[in-house]
Short mmCIF file of C-alpha atoms and ligand atoms in Angstrom, two decimals:
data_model
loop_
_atom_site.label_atom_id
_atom_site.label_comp_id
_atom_site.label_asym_id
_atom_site.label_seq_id
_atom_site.Cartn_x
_atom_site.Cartn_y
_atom_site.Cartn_z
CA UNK I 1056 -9.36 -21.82 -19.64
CA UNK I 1057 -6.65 -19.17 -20.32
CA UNK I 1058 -5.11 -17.38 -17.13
CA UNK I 1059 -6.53 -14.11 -15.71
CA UNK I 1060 -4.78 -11.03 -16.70
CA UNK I 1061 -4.19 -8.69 -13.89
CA UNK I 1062 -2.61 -5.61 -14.11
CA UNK I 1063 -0.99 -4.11 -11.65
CA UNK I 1064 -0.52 -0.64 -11.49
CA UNK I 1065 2.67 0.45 -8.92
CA UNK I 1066 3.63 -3.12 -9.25
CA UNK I 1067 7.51 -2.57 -9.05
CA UNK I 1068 7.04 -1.02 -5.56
CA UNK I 1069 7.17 -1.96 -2.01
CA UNK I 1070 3.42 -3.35 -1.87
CA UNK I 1071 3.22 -3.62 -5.46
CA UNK I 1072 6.01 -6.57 -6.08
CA UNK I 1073 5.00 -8.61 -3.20
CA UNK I 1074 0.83 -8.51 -4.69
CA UNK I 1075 2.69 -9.21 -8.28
CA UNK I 1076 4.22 -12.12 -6.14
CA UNK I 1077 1.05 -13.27 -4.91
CA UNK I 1078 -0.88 -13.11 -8.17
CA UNK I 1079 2.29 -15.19 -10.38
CA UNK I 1080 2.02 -17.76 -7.26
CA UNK I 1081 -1.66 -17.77 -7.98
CA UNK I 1082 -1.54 -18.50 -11.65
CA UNK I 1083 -2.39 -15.30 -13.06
CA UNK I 1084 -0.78 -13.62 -16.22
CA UNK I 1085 0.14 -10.13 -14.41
CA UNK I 1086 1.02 -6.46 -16.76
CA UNK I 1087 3.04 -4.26 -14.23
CA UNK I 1088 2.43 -0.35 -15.35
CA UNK I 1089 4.82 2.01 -13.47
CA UNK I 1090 7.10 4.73 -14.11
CA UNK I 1091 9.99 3.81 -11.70
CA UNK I 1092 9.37 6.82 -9.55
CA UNK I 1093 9.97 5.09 -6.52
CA UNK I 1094 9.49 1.64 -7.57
CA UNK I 1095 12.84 -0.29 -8.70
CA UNK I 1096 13.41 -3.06 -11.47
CA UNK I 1097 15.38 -5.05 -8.46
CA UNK I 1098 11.85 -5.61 -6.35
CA UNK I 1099 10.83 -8.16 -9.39
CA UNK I 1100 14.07 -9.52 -9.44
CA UNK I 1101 12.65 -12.87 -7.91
CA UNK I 1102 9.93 -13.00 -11.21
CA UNK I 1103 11.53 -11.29 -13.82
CA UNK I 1104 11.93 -14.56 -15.67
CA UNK I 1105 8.35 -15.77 -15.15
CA UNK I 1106 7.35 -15.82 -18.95
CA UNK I 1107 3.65 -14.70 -17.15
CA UNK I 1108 4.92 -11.18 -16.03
CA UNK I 1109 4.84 -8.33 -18.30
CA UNK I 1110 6.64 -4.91 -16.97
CA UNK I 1111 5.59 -1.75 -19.00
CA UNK I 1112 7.18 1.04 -17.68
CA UNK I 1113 4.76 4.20 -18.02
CA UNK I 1114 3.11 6.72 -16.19
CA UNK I 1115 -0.76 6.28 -15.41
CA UNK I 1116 -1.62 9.68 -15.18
CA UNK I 1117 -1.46 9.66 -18.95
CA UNK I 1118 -3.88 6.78 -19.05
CA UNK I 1119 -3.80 3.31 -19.48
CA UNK I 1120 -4.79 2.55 -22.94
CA UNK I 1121 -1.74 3.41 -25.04
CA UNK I 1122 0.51 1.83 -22.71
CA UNK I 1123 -1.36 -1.49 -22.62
CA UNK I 1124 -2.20 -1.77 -26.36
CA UNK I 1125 0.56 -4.01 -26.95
CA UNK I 1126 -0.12 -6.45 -23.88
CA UNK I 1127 -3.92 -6.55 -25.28
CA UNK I 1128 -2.91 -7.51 -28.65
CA UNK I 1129 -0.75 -9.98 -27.86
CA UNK I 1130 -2.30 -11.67 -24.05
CA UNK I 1131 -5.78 -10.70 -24.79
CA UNK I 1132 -8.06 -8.13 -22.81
CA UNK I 1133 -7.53 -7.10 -19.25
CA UNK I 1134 -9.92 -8.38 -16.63
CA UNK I 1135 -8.92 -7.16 -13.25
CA UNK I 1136 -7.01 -3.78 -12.16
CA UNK I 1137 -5.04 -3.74 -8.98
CA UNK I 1138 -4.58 -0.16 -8.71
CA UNK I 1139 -1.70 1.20 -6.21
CA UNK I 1140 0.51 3.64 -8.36
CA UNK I 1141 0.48 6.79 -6.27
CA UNK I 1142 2.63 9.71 -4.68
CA UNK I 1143 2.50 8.35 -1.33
CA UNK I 1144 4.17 10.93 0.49
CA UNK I 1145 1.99 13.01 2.79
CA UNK I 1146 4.40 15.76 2.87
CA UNK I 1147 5.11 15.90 -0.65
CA UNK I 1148 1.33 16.03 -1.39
CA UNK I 1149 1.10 19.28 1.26
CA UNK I 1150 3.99 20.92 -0.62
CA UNK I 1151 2.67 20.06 -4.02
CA UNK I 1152 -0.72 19.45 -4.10
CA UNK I 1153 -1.81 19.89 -7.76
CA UNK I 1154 1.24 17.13 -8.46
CA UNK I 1155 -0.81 15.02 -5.95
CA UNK I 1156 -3.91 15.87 -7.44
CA UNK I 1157 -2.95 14.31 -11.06
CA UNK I 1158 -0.57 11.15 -9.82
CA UNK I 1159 -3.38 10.30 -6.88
CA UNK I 1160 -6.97 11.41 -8.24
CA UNK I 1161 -6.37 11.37 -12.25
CA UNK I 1162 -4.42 8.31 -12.44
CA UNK I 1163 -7.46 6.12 -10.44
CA UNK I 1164 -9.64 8.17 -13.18
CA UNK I 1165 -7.90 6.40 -15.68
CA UNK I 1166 -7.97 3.16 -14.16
CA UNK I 1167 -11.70 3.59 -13.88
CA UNK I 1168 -12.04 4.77 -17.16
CA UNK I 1169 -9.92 1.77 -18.53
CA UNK I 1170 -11.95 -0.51 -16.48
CA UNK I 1171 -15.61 0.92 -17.85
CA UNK I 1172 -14.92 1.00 -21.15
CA UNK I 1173 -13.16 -2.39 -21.56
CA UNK I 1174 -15.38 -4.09 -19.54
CA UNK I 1175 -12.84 -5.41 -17.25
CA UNK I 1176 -14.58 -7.27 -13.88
CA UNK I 1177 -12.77 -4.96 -11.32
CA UNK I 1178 -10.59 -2.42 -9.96
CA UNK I 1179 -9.05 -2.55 -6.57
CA UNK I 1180 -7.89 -0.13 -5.05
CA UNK I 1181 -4.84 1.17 -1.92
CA UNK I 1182 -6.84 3.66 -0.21
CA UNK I 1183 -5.33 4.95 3.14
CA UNK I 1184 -5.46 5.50 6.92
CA UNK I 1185 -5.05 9.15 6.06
CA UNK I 1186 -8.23 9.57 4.58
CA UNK I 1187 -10.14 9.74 8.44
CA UNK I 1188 -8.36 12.41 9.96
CA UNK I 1189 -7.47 13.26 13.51
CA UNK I 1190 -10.52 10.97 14.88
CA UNK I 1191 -11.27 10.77 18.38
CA UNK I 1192 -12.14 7.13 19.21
CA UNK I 1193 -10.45 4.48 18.16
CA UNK I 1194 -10.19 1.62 16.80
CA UNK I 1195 -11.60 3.79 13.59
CA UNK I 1196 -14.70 2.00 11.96
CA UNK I 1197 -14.86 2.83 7.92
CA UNK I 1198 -18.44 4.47 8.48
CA UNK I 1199 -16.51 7.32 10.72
CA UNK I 1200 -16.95 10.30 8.94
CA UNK I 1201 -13.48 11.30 6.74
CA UNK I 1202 -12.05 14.68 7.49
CA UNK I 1203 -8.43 14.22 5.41
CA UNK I 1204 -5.87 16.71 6.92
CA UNK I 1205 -3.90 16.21 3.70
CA UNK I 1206 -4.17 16.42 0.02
CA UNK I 1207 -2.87 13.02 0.01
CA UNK I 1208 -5.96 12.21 1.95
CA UNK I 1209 -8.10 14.19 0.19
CA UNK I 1210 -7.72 12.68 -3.09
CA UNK I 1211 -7.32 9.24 -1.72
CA UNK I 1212 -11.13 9.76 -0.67
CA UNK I 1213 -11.96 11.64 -3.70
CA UNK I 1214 -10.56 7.97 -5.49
CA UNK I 1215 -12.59 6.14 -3.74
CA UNK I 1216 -16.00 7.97 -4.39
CA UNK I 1217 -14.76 7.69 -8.29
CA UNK I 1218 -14.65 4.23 -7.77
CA UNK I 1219 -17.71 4.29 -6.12
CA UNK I 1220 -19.23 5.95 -8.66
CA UNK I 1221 -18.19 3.42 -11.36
CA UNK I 1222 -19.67 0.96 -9.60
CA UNK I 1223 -23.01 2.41 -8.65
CA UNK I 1224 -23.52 3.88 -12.48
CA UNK I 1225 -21.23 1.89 -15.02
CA UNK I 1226 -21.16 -0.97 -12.84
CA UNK I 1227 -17.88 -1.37 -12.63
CA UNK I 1228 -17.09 -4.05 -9.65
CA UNK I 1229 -14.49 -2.17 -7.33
CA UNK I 1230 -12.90 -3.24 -4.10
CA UNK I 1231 -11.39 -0.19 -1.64
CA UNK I 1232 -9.08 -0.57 1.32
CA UNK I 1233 -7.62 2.02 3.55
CA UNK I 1234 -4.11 0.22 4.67
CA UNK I 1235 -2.80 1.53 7.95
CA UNK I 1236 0.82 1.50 8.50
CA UNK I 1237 2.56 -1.46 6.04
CA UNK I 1238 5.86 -2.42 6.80
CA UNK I 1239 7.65 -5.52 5.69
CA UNK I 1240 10.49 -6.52 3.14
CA UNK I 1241 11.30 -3.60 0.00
CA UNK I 1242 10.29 -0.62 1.98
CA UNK I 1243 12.85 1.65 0.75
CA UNK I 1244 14.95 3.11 4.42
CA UNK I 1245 16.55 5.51 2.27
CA UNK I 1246 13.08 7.67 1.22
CA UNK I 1247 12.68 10.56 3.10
CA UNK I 1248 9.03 9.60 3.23
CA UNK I 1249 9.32 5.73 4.62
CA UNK I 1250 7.89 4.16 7.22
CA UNK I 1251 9.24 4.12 11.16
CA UNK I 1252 10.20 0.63 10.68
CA UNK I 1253 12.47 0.47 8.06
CA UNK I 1254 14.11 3.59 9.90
CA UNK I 1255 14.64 1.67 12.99
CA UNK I 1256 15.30 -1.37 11.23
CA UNK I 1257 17.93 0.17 8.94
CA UNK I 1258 19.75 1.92 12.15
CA UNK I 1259 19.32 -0.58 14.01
CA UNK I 1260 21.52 -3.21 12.28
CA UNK I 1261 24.36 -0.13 11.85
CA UNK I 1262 24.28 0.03 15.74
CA UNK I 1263 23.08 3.76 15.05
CA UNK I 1264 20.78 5.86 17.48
CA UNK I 1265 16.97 5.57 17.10
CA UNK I 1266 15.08 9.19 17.65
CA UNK I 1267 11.62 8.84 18.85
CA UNK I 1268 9.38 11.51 18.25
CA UNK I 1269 7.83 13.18 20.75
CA UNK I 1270 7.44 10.45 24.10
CA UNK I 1271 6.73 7.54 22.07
CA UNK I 1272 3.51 6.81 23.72
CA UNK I 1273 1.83 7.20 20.05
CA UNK I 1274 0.51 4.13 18.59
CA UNK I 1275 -0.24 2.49 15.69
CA UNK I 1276 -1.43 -0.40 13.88
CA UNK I 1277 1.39 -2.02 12.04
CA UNK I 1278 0.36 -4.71 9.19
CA UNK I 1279 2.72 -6.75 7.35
CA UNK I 1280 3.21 -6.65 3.47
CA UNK I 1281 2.70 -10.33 2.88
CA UNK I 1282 -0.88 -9.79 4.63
CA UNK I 1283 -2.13 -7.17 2.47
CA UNK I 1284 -0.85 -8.67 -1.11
CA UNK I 1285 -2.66 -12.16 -0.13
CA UNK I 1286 -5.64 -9.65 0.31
CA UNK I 1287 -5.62 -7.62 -2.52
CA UNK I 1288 -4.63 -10.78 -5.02
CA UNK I 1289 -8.27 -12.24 -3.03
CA UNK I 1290 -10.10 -9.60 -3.66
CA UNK I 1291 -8.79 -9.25 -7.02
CA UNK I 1292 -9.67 -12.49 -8.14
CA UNK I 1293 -13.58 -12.58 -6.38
CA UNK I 1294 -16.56 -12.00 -8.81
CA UNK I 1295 -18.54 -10.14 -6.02
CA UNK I 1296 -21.07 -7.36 -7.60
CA UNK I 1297 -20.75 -3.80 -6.61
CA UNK I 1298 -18.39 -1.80 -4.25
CA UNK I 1299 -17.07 -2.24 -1.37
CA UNK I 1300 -14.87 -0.53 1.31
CA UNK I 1301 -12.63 -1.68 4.37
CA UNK I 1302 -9.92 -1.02 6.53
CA UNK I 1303 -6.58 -3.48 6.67
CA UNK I 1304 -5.00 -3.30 9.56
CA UNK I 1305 -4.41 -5.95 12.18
CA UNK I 1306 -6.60 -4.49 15.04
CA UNK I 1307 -3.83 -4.76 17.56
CA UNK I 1308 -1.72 -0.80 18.76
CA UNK I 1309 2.00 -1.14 19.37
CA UNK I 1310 3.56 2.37 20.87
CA UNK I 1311 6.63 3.57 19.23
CA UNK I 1312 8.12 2.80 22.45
CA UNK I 1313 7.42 -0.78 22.42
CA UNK I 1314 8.37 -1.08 18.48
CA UNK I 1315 11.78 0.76 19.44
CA UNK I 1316 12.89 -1.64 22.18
CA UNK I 1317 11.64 -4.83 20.33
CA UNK I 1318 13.70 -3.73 16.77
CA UNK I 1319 17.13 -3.15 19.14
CA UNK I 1320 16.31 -6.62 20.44
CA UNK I 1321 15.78 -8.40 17.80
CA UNK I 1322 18.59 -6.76 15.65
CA UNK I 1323 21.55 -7.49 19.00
CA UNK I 1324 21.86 -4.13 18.14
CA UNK I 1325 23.47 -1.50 20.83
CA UNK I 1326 21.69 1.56 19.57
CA UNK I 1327 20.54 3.91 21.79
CA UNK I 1328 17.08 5.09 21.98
CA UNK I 1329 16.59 9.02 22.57
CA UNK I 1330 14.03 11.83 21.85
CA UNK I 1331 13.41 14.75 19.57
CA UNK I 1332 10.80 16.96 19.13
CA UNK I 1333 7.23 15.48 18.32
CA UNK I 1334 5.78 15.75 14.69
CA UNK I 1335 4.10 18.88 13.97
CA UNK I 1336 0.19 17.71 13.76
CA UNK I 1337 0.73 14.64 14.09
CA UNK I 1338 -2.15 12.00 15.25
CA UNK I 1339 -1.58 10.30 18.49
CA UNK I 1340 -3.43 7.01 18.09
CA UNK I 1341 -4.41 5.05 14.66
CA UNK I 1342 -6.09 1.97 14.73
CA UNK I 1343 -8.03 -0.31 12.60
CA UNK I 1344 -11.41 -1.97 13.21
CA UNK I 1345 -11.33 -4.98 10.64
CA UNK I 1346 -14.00 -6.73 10.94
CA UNK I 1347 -15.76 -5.19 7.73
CA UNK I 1348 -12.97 -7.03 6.09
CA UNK I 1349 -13.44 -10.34 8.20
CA UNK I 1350 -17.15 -10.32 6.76
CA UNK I 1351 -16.22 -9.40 3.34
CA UNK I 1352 -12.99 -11.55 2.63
CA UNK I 1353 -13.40 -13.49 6.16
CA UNK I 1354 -9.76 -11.66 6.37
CA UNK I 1355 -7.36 -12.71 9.38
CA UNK I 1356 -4.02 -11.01 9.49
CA UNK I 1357 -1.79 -14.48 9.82
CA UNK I 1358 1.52 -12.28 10.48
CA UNK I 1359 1.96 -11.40 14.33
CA UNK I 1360 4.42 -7.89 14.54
CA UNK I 1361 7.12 -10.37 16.33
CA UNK I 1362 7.04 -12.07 13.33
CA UNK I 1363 6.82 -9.88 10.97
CA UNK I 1364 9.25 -7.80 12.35
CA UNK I 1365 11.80 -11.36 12.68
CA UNK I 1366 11.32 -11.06 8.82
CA UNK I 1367 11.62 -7.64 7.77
CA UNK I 1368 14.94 -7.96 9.76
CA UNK I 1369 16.59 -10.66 8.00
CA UNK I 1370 15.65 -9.02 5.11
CA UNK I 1371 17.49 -5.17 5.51
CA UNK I 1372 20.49 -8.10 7.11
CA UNK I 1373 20.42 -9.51 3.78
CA UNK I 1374 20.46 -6.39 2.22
CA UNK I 1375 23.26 -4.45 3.54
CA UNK I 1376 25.76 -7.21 3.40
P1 NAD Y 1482 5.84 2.62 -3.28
O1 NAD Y 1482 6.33 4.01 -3.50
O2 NAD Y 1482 6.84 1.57 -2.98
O3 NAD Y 1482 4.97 2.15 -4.52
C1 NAD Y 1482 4.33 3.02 -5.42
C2 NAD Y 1482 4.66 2.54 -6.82
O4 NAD Y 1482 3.93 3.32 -7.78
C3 NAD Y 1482 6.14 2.72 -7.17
O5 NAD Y 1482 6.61 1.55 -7.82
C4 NAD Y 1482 6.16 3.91 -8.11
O6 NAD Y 1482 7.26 3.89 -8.99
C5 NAD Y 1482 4.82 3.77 -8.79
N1 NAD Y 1482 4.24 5.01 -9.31
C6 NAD Y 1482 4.10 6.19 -8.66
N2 NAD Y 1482 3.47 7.08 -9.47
C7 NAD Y 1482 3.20 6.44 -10.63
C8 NAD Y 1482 2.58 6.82 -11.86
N3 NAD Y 1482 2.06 8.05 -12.02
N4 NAD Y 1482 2.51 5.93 -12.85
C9 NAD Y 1482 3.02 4.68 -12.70
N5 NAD Y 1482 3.61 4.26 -11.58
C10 NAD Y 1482 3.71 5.13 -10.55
O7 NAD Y 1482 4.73 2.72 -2.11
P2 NAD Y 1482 3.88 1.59 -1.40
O8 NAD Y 1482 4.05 1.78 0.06
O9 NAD Y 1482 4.12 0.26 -2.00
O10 NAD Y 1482 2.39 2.08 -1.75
C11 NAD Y 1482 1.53 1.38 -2.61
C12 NAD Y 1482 0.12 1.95 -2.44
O11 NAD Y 1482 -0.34 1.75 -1.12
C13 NAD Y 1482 0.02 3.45 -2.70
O12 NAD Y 1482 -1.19 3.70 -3.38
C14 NAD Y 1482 -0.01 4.05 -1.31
O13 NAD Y 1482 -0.67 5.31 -1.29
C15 NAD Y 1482 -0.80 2.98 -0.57
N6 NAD Y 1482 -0.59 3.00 0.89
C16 NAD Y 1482 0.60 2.58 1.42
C17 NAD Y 1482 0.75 2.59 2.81
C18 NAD Y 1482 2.03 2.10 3.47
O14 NAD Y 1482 2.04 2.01 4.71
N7 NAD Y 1482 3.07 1.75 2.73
C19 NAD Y 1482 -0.29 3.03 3.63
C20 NAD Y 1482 -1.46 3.47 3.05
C21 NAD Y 1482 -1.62 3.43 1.67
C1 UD1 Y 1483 2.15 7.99 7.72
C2 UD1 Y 1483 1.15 8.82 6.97
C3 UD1 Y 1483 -0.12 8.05 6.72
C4 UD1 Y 1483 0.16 6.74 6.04
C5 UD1 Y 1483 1.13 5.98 6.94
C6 UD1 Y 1483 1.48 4.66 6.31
C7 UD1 Y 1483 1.54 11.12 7.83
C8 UD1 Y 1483 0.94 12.25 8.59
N1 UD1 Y 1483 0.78 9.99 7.76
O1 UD1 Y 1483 1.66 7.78 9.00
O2 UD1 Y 1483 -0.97 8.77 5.88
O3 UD1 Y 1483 -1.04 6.01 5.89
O4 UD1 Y 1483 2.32 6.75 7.09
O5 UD1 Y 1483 2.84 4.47 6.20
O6 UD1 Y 1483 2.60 11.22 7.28
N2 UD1 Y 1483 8.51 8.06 14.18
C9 UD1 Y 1483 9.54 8.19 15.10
N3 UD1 Y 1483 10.80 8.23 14.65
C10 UD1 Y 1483 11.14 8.14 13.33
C11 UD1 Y 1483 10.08 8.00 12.39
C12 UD1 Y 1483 8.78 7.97 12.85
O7 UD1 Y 1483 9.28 8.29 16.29
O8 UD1 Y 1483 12.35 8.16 12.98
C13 UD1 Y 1483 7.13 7.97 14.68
C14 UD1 Y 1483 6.22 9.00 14.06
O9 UD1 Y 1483 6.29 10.22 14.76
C15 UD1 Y 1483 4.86 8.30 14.21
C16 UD1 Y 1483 5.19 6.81 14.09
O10 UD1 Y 1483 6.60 6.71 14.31
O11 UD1 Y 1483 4.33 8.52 15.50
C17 UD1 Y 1483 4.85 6.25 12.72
O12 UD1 Y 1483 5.43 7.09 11.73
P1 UD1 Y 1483 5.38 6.77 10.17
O13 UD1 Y 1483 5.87 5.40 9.93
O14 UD1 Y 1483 6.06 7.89 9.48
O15 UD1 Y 1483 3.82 6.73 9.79
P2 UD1 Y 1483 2.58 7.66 10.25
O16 UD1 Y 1483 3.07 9.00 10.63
O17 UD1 Y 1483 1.75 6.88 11.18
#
C-alpha cells in the first residue's frame, strides 16, 4: 500500500520541521506549504534529500489548491493536513489584527476547505494556551471557558470552532491542541517574538545578563518540541471519527526563577541574573491539565525540562560555533 501523504502546513518552522521529522521517520510521503516568513530552508536541512519530502513554498492564506496541484498530480491525493502555518506573535496580532485575522483564521479556512472538498481523513491543528485567558485556577482544564485577551487568541479559537464545524457538518475528522509554552531545538533567539528559553539559552552561552521580568515568581508549563511532533504525527496518522480538543503541556510549573538559574548552570555560564519591569498584562501562572490528551492519545510527555533543556543547549552550542 502506497505511503500516506501528509501535508504540512508551517513545516519549515520551529515545530513544523521537527513534526516533518517525525512523519519522514514514520514512513509518510510529507508536502511542506510555507512562505518562509519565519520558517527557514536550513530547519529541513537534515531531510532535504529524502526523495519523500516535497517543499512548496506558498502562502496558505491564498488557499491550498493551486499550490498543491502539482504534488496531487504527480503523488496522488492528500489524506491528512497538519495545519500550523500561523503569525504567532501575540504582539504583532494586537498591533495588526486584520493581518492576524487572514494568516490565523482564513488560512485554517482553507485548510478546512481543502480538507472537505477533497475528502482528505483529517486536519490537525496548533491551537494555543492563549486562547483561555487570564484564568483563575490552574492547572487550566480545556472545558474552562475561553476569554482570549488577544487577537491571536481570538482567532486561534475562532479556528478551532471552524474545525469544529467541519467535523460536526462535513464530517471532516479534525484533531485540536492548545500547546503551552514549546521550547526545544530551531526556536529562532533572534525573533523579537521567541520564547524565554531560547533568550536565556542564547545569552547564556555569550556569558551575557539574563533580565527577568517582573520577580520571576511567574510560572509556566514548558513542553519540549520533540514531545509535541511525536503527538501531532499520532494524531495525524489515527482514523478516529469526529473532533476532538486537548491541551499539550507537561502538567508540571517551573518559575522563571528556577528556569533562569538552571539555564546559567547548565550552560557554565557566568551571566548574571537581574530584573526589569514586569510585562504589561501579563498572566502570572499557565498550566496544563493533560489528561484529556492521556485518554485520547494515552499521551505522556517522555522529555523531563532537565532534559530537554540539556538538549536545546547543545543545540544553540552547536549553533553559534
Ligand atoms: P514558527 O514561526 O517557527 O513556524 C510557523 C511557520 O509557518 C513558519 O515556517 C512560517 O514561515 C510559516 N508561515 C507563517 N505564515 C504562513 C502562511 N500564511 N503561509 C505559509 N506558511 C506560513 O512558529 P512555531 O513556534 O513553530 O509555531 C507553529 C504553530 O504552533 C503555530 O500555529 C503557532 O501559533 C503554534 N503555537 C506555538 C507555540 C510555541 O510555544 N512555539 C505555542 C502555542 C501555539
Ligand atoms: C507567550 C504567548 C502565548 C504563547 C506562548 C508560547 C503572550 C502574552 N503569550 O506566552 O500566547 O502560547 O508564548 O510561546 O505573549 N520572560 C522573562 N525574560 C525574558 C523573556 C521572557 O522574564 O527575557 C518571562 C515572561 O515575562 C514570561 C515568561 O518568561 O513570564 C515566559 O515568556 P514567553 O516565553 O515570552 O511566553 P509567554 O509570555 O508565557
Amino acid at each position: 500500500m502506497a505511503e500516506p501523504s501528509v501535508v504540512v502546513t508551517g513545516g519549515a518552522g520551529f515545530i513544523g520541521s521537527h513534526t516533518v521529522e517525525q512523519l519522514l521517520k514514520q514512513g509518510c510521503r510529507v508536502a511542506v506549504v510555507d512562505d518562509f516568513s519565519t520558517g527557514k530552508r536550513a530547519n529541513l536541512v537534515a531531510v532535504r534529500d529524502n526523495e519523500r519530502l516535497t517543499i512548496i513554498e506558498a502562502d496558505v492564506s491564498d488557499g491550498l489548491w493551486s499550490c498543491l496541484s502539482g504534488y496531487v498530480q504527480k503523488h496522488g491525493p492528500v489524506q491528512r493536513i497538519i495545519h500550523l502555518a500561523a503569525q504567532t506573535s501575540v504582539v504583532r496580532s494586537v498591533e495588526s489584527p486584520l493581518h492576524d485575522l487572514r494568516a490565523n483564521y482564513t488560512a485554517t479556512m482553507n485548510a478546512a476547505d481543502y480538507a472537505r472538498r477533497t475528502g482528505a481523513k483529517r486536519v490537525v491543528f496548533a491551537s494555543s494556551a492563549a486562547i483561555y485567558g487570564d484564568v483563575e485556577t490552574v492547572p487550566v482544564r480545556e472545558s474552562q471557558v475561553a476569554l482570549p485577551l488577544s487577537p491571536y487568541g481570538l482567532h486561534k479559537l475562532a479556528s478551532e470552532q471552524a474545525l469544529h464545524y467541519h467535523a460536526a457538518v462535513h464530517g471532516v475528522p479534525a484533531s485540536v491542541f492548545r500547546f503551552f509554552n514549546v521550547y526545544g531545538p530551531r526556536q529562532d533567539p533572534n525573533s523579537p517574538y521567541t520564547g524565554v528559553i531560547s533568550i536565556f539559552i542564547n545569552r547564556a552561552l555569550q556569558n551575557l545578563p539574563l533580565t527577568i521580568f517582573g520577580d520571576g515568581t511567574q510560572t509556566r508549563d514548558f513542553v519540549f518540541v520533540g514531545d509535541i511532533a511525536r503527538t501531532l504525527a499520532e494524531a495525524c496518522l489515527s482514523d478516529r471519527a469526529g473532533f476532538s480538543l486537548a491541551n499539550l503541556g507537561t502538567g508540571n510549573a517551573t518559575s522563571v526563577t528556577e528556569l533562569a538559574k538552571e539555564i546559567v548552570r547548565l550552560c557554565g555560564s557566568t551571566s548574571t541574573i537581574s530584573h526589569g519591569p514586569a510585562r504589561a498584562g501579563e498572566i502570572k501562572h499557565s498550566l496544563a491539565a493533560i489528561t484529556q490528551a492521556r485518554e485520547l492519545l494515552d499521551y505522556a510527555p517522555e522529555v523531563a525540562l532537565a532534559d530537554g533543556l540539556g538538549q536545546t543547549v547543545a543545540w544553540y552550542r552547536s549553533a553559534l560555533e
